[in-house]
mmCIF file of C-alpha atoms in Angstrom:
data_model
loop_
_atom_site.group_PDB
_atom_site.id
_atom_site.type_symbol
_atom_site.label_atom_id
_atom_site.label_comp_id
_atom_site.label_asym_id
_atom_site.label_seq_id
_atom_site.Cartn_x
_atom_site.Cartn_y
_atom_site.Cartn_z
ATOM 1 C CA MET O 24 0.290 0.144 0.077
ATOM 2 C CA GLU O 25 1.291 3.691 -0.389
ATOM 3 C CA GLN O 26 1.438 5.276 2.993
ATOM 4 C CA THR O 27 3.721 8.575 3.915
ATOM 5 C CA PRO O 28 3.144 7.535 7.242
ATOM 6 C CA ASP O 29 3.393 11.419 8.307
ATOM 7 C CA LEU O 30 0.324 11.527 6.340
ATOM 8 C CA PRO O 31 -3.724 10.448 6.657
ATOM 9 C CA GLU O 32 -4.394 7.627 4.055
ATOM 10 C CA LEU O 33 -7.594 6.963 2.874
ATOM 11 C CA LEU O 34 -8.786 4.131 1.661
ATOM 12 C CA TYR O 35 -10.682 3.677 -1.777
ATOM 13 C CA ILE O 36 -11.919 0.002 -1.474
ATOM 14 C CA PHE O 37 -13.066 -1.347 -4.845
ATOM 15 C CA ASP O 38 -12.975 -4.420 -7.601
ATOM 16 C CA PRO O 39 -12.012 -2.959 -11.263
ATOM 17 C CA LEU O 40 -15.535 -4.815 -12.549
ATOM 18 C CA CYS O 41 -17.536 -2.652 -9.888
ATOM 19 C CA GLY O 42 -20.005 -0.091 -11.770
ATOM 20 C CA TRP O 43 -20.463 2.069 -9.458
ATOM 21 C CA CYS O 44 -16.751 2.045 -8.753
ATOM 22 C CA TYR O 45 -16.425 2.981 -11.834
ATOM 23 C CA GLY O 46 -18.215 6.403 -10.602
ATOM 24 C CA MET O 47 -15.958 6.504 -7.754
ATOM 25 C CA SER O 48 -12.590 6.429 -9.122
ATOM 26 C CA PRO O 49 -12.472 9.537 -10.969
ATOM 27 C CA VAL O 50 -13.125 11.258 -7.820
ATOM 28 C CA VAL O 51 -11.067 9.657 -5.935
ATOM 29 C CA GLU O 52 -8.430 10.630 -8.423
ATOM 30 C CA GLN O 53 -9.600 14.360 -7.919
ATOM 31 C CA ILE O 54 -8.772 14.337 -3.681
ATOM 32 C CA GLN O 55 -5.137 12.430 -5.645
ATOM 33 C CA ASN O 56 -4.412 15.447 -6.927
ATOM 34 C CA GLU O 57 -6.258 18.096 -4.817
ATOM 35 C CA PHE O 58 -5.581 16.958 -1.746
ATOM 36 C CA GLN O 59 -1.312 16.262 -2.310
ATOM 37 C CA GLY O 60 0.935 16.510 1.045
ATOM 38 C CA ARG O 61 -2.259 16.684 3.126
ATOM 39 C CA LEU O 62 -2.923 13.123 2.573
ATOM 40 C CA THR O 63 -2.178 9.850 0.347
ATOM 41 C CA VAL O 64 -4.392 7.354 -1.573
ATOM 42 C CA SER O 65 -3.689 3.372 -0.964
ATOM 43 C CA VAL O 66 -6.338 1.590 -3.307
ATOM 44 C CA LEU O 67 -7.354 -1.932 -2.861
ATOM 45 C CA SER O 68 -8.836 -4.507 -4.194
ATOM 46 C CA GLY O 69 -12.090 -6.611 -2.482
ATOM 47 C CA GLY O 70 -12.198 -9.179 -4.841
ATOM 48 C CA MET O 71 -16.139 -8.532 -6.091
ATOM 49 C CA VAL O 72 -16.484 -12.032 -8.976
ATOM 50 C CA THR O 73 -13.508 -14.421 -7.201
ATOM 51 C CA GLY O 74 -14.029 -18.154 -6.808
ATOM 52 C CA LEU O 75 -17.493 -19.693 -8.312
ATOM 53 C CA ASN O 76 -18.744 -16.380 -8.625
ATOM 54 C CA VAL O 77 -16.107 -15.869 -11.962
ATOM 55 C CA GLY O 78 -18.237 -16.447 -15.399
ATOM 56 C CA SER O 79 -19.216 -15.192 -18.340
ATOM 57 C CA ILE O 80 -21.545 -11.759 -18.285
ATOM 58 C CA ARG O 81 -24.313 -13.204 -19.163
ATOM 59 C CA GLN O 82 -25.198 -14.147 -16.393
ATOM 60 C CA ASP O 83 -24.777 -11.154 -14.835
ATOM 61 C CA TRP O 84 -26.093 -8.862 -18.205
ATOM 62 C CA GLU O 85 -29.617 -8.415 -16.698
ATOM 63 C CA TYR O 86 -28.712 -6.822 -14.016
ATOM 64 C CA ILE O 87 -25.626 -5.105 -14.808
ATOM 65 C CA SER O 88 -27.433 -3.628 -17.758
ATOM 66 C CA ALA O 89 -30.324 -2.323 -15.728
ATOM 67 C CA ALA O 90 -27.943 -0.186 -13.612
ATOM 68 C CA LEU O 91 -25.824 1.155 -16.310
ATOM 69 C CA GLU O 92 -28.279 4.540 -16.311
ATOM 70 C CA GLN O 93 -28.490 4.986 -12.958
ATOM 71 C CA VAL O 94 -24.666 5.426 -12.958
ATOM 72 C CA GLU O 95 -23.999 7.578 -15.611
ATOM 73 C CA LYS O 96 -27.206 9.367 -14.398
ATOM 74 C CA VAL O 97 -25.602 10.193 -10.482
ATOM 75 C CA ALA O 98 -22.286 10.148 -10.937
ATOM 76 C CA GLY O 99 -21.721 11.020 -14.542
ATOM 77 C CA VAL O 100 -19.803 8.608 -16.025
ATOM 78 C CA GLN O 101 -20.404 6.723 -19.785
ATOM 79 C CA PHE O 102 -20.015 3.212 -20.468
ATOM 80 C CA GLY O 103 -19.053 2.987 -23.878
ATOM 81 C CA GLN O 104 -20.766 0.810 -26.487
ATOM 82 C CA ALA O 105 -18.204 -1.542 -26.696
ATOM 83 C CA PHE O 106 -19.120 -2.405 -23.408
ATOM 84 C CA ARG O 107 -22.707 -2.657 -23.452
ATOM 85 C CA GLU O 108 -21.825 -4.940 -26.930
ATOM 86 C CA LEU O 109 -19.249 -7.078 -25.082
ATOM 87 C CA GLY O 110 -23.061 -7.535 -22.774
ATOM 88 C CA ALA O 111 -25.265 -7.785 -25.272
ATOM 89 C CA GLU O 112 -22.909 -11.116 -27.058
ATOM 90 C CA GLY O 113 -22.019 -11.804 -23.346
ATOM 91 C CA SER O 114 -19.474 -14.631 -23.229
ATOM 92 C CA ARG O 115 -16.677 -12.535 -21.935
ATOM 93 C CA VAL O 116 -15.271 -14.080 -18.145
ATOM 94 C CA GLN O 117 -15.635 -12.031 -15.791
ATOM 95 C CA ASP O 118 -12.485 -12.995 -13.142
ATOM 96 C CA SER O 119 -11.833 -9.739 -10.034
ATOM 97 C CA GLU O 120 -8.033 -11.575 -9.857
ATOM 98 C CA PRO O 121 -6.573 -10.522 -13.156
ATOM 99 C CA PRO O 122 -7.279 -6.374 -12.903
ATOM 100 C CA SER O 123 -6.359 -6.426 -9.039
ATOM 101 C CA ARG O 124 -3.017 -8.390 -10.186
ATOM 102 C CA ALA O 125 -2.507 -5.449 -11.913
ATOM 103 C CA LEU O 126 -3.479 -3.160 -9.170
ATOM 104 C CA THR O 127 -0.486 -5.283 -7.666
ATOM 105 C CA VAL O 128 2.066 -4.430 -10.102
ATOM 106 C CA PHE O 129 1.415 -1.399 -11.051
ATOM 107 C CA ARG O 130 1.765 -0.542 -6.330
ATOM 108 C CA GLN O 131 5.565 -1.835 -7.755
ATOM 109 C CA LEU O 132 6.532 -0.042 -10.285
ATOM 110 C CA ASP O 133 5.116 2.791 -9.796
ATOM 111 C CA PRO O 134 7.394 6.096 -7.936
ATOM 112 C CA TYR O 135 4.979 8.235 -8.619
ATOM 113 C CA ASN O 136 1.970 7.412 -6.181
ATOM 114 C CA GLN O 137 -0.380 7.741 -9.394
ATOM 115 C CA THR O 138 -2.364 4.048 -8.101
ATOM 116 C CA ALA O 139 -5.858 6.710 -8.074
ATOM 117 C CA SER O 140 -5.200 6.940 -11.716
ATOM 118 C CA PHE O 141 -4.216 3.390 -12.101
ATOM 119 C CA ALA O 142 -7.545 2.194 -10.861
ATOM 120 C CA HIS O 143 -9.608 4.905 -13.060
ATOM 121 C CA ALA O 144 -8.023 3.712 -16.030
ATOM 122 C CA LEU O 145 -8.419 0.474 -15.748
ATOM 123 C CA GLN O 146 -11.851 0.462 -15.920
ATOM 124 C CA GLN O 147 -11.998 3.088 -18.317
ATOM 125 C CA ALA O 148 -10.370 0.430 -20.515
ATOM 126 C CA TYR O 149 -13.595 -1.851 -19.334
ATOM 127 C CA PHE O 150 -16.665 0.067 -18.819
ATOM 128 C CA GLY O 151 -15.250 2.525 -21.774
ATOM 129 C CA GLU O 152 -13.396 0.503 -23.936
ATOM 130 C CA GLY O 153 -14.542 -2.586 -23.826
ATOM 131 C CA LYS O 154 -11.309 -3.741 -22.835
ATOM 132 C CA ASP O 155 -10.681 -7.919 -22.048
ATOM 133 C CA LEU O 156 -9.302 -7.681 -18.933
ATOM 134 C CA ASN O 157 -7.912 -11.068 -18.702
ATOM 135 C CA ASP O 158 -5.806 -9.929 -21.419
ATOM 136 C CA PRO O 159 -2.101 -9.544 -20.576
ATOM 137 C CA ASP O 160 -1.625 -6.982 -23.800
ATOM 138 C CA THR O 161 -4.528 -4.995 -22.407
ATOM 139 C CA TYR O 162 -1.768 -3.728 -19.489
ATOM 140 C CA ALA O 163 0.576 -3.879 -21.455
ATOM 141 C CA VAL O 164 -1.338 -0.774 -23.593
ATOM 142 C CA LEU O 165 -1.824 0.802 -19.849
ATOM 143 C CA ALA O 166 2.004 0.343 -19.013
ATOM 144 C CA ALA O 167 2.931 1.808 -21.853
ATOM 145 C CA ASP O 168 0.565 4.796 -20.919
ATOM 146 C CA PHE O 169 2.130 5.658 -17.717
ATOM 147 C CA GLY O 170 5.123 4.659 -18.582
ATOM 148 C CA LEU O 171 6.531 1.531 -17.019
ATOM 149 C CA ASN O 172 8.533 -0.847 -18.487
ATOM 150 C CA VAL O 173 5.917 -3.310 -20.316
ATOM 151 C CA ALA O 174 7.885 -6.397 -20.034
ATOM 152 C CA GLU O 175 8.606 -5.858 -16.644
ATOM 153 C CA PHE O 176 4.424 -5.275 -15.873
ATOM 154 C CA GLN O 177 3.739 -8.183 -17.789
ATOM 155 C CA ARG O 178 6.330 -10.468 -16.388
ATOM 156 C CA ARG O 179 5.212 -9.230 -12.598
ATOM 157 C CA TRP O 180 1.915 -10.085 -13.684
ATOM 158 C CA ALA O 181 1.603 -13.662 -14.350
ATOM 159 C CA LEU O 182 4.304 -14.164 -11.732
ATOM 160 C CA PRO O 183 2.683 -16.435 -9.159
ATOM 161 C CA GLU O 184 3.651 -14.474 -5.723
ATOM 162 C CA THR O 185 2.002 -11.496 -7.158
ATOM 163 C CA ALA O 186 -1.337 -14.014 -8.300
ATOM 164 C CA GLN O 187 -1.306 -14.506 -3.670
ATOM 165 C CA ALA O 188 -0.585 -11.162 -3.219
ATOM 166 C CA THR O 189 -3.914 -10.458 -4.756
ATOM 167 C CA ARG O 190 -5.736 -12.703 -2.410
ATOM 168 C CA GLN O 191 -4.004 -12.222 0.100
ATOM 169 C CA GLU O 192 -5.618 -8.862 -1.003
ATOM 170 C CA PHE O 193 -9.293 -9.662 -0.542
ATOM 171 C CA ALA O 194 -8.462 -11.272 2.234
ATOM 172 C CA ALA O 195 -7.814 -8.367 4.046
ATOM 173 C CA VAL O 196 -9.550 -6.434 3.055
ATOM 174 C CA GLY O 197 -12.702 -9.008 3.513
ATOM 175 C CA ARG O 198 -11.404 -8.960 7.273
ATOM 176 C CA ILE O 199 -12.137 -5.068 7.545
ATOM 177 C CA GLY O 200 -15.631 -5.880 6.986
ATOM 178 C CA VAL O 201 -16.053 -4.326 3.766
ATOM 179 C CA GLN O 202 -20.035 -5.045 2.945
ATOM 180 C CA GLY O 203 -19.960 -2.945 -0.798
ATOM 181 C CA PHE O 204 -17.765 -1.488 -2.750
ATOM 182 C CA PRO O 205 -17.052 1.225 -3.463
ATOM 183 C CA THR O 206 -16.393 2.492 0.167
ATOM 184 C CA THR O 207 -14.091 4.577 1.731
ATOM 185 C CA ILE O 208 -11.760 5.149 5.064
ATOM 186 C CA LEU O 209 -9.590 7.337 6.185
ATOM 187 C CA ARG O 210 -7.605 5.840 8.509
ATOM 188 C CA VAL O 211 -5.528 8.953 10.395
ATOM 189 C CA GLY O 212 -2.877 6.666 13.135
ATOM 190 C CA ASN O 213 -4.406 4.087 15.105
ATOM 191 C CA GLN O 214 -8.151 6.081 13.931
ATOM 192 C CA GLY O 215 -10.527 4.889 10.837
ATOM 193 C CA TYR O 216 -13.597 7.106 9.915
ATOM 194 C CA LEU O 217 -15.620 5.756 7.434
ATOM 195 C CA LEU O 218 -16.057 8.814 4.928
ATOM 196 C CA ALA O 219 -19.170 6.330 2.226
ATOM 197 C CA ARG O 220 -20.365 3.083 1.669
ATOM 198 C CA GLY O 221 -20.724 3.638 -1.842
ATOM 199 C CA PHE O 222 -20.755 6.884 -4.220
ATOM 200 C CA MET O 223 -19.897 10.397 -3.591
ATOM 201 C CA PRO O 224 -19.424 12.765 -5.792
ATOM 202 C CA TYR O 225 -16.644 15.738 -5.231
ATOM 203 C CA ASP O 226 -17.615 18.030 -3.465
ATOM 204 C CA ALA O 227 -19.892 16.231 -1.095
ATOM 205 C CA PHE O 228 -16.415 13.749 -0.162
ATOM 206 C CA ALA O 229 -14.075 16.133 0.173
ATOM 207 C CA SER O 230 -16.812 18.307 2.165
ATOM 208 C CA SER O 231 -16.558 14.679 4.297
ATOM 209 C CA ILE O 232 -12.356 15.002 4.813
ATOM 210 C CA GLU O 233 -12.454 17.239 5.773
ATOM 211 C CA GLN O 234 -14.697 16.929 8.505
ATOM 212 C CA ALA O 235 -12.503 13.586 9.157
ATOM 213 C CA LEU O 236 -9.650 15.596 9.419
ATOM 214 C CA GLN O 237 -11.175 18.092 11.780
ATOM 215 C CA GLN O 238 -12.281 15.762 13.799
ATOM 216 C CA ALA O 239 -9.262 13.050 13.990
ATOM 217 C CA ALA O 240 -7.379 16.642 15.226
ATOM 218 C CA GLU O 241 -9.371 17.520 17.486
ATOM 219 C CA GLU O 242 -9.086 13.847 19.159
ATOM 220 C CA GLY O 243 -5.809 14.651 18.777
ATOM 221 C CA ALA O 244 -5.345 17.261 20.298
ATOM 222 C CA LYS O 245 -7.927 16.233 23.371
#
């Protein structure tokens, strides 16, 4: 996790395949930029679609497609035609682990703490452009976009150790007791402040962070 001990840490608990997270990721990316120097942002993958839940998108497409319009209206993001077409066709396998492994590798190689931006780019590739998140070539393009060594990124993505670390992250999120995605928590020292369960617009979210920071400061002064 990307941490600077002296700064509060925003935990953004998401899943690459989560539509509401697609709405929240640009908000968190903006927070990462606007609150630079005041807090760090760590993106944690929750493992929404793993194990027996892995399967073709057709088994969930009725539910997913019904939610698209609401997410677009509330969050202001757009689901691309390519994504809608792959959902209607139905054979694309949904599995949270491959894109979450990509996030694990990105943390290892990214020198600039851009993880929120990469999480947004992952979801834009899927929900916006219909890219296959099970295909390593998808990550070659993303790694290049962020100026990373593509061959090294793909090598690490395929390692068993990367898969193991990613599954351990899923388990850690489970132990936190997260009930759904996205969930955002501000951690200040040993204290945690729940900011939001679900999507929250930028202005309201920034205000919630300011309130939590103020509360932490007041409690620290006692």
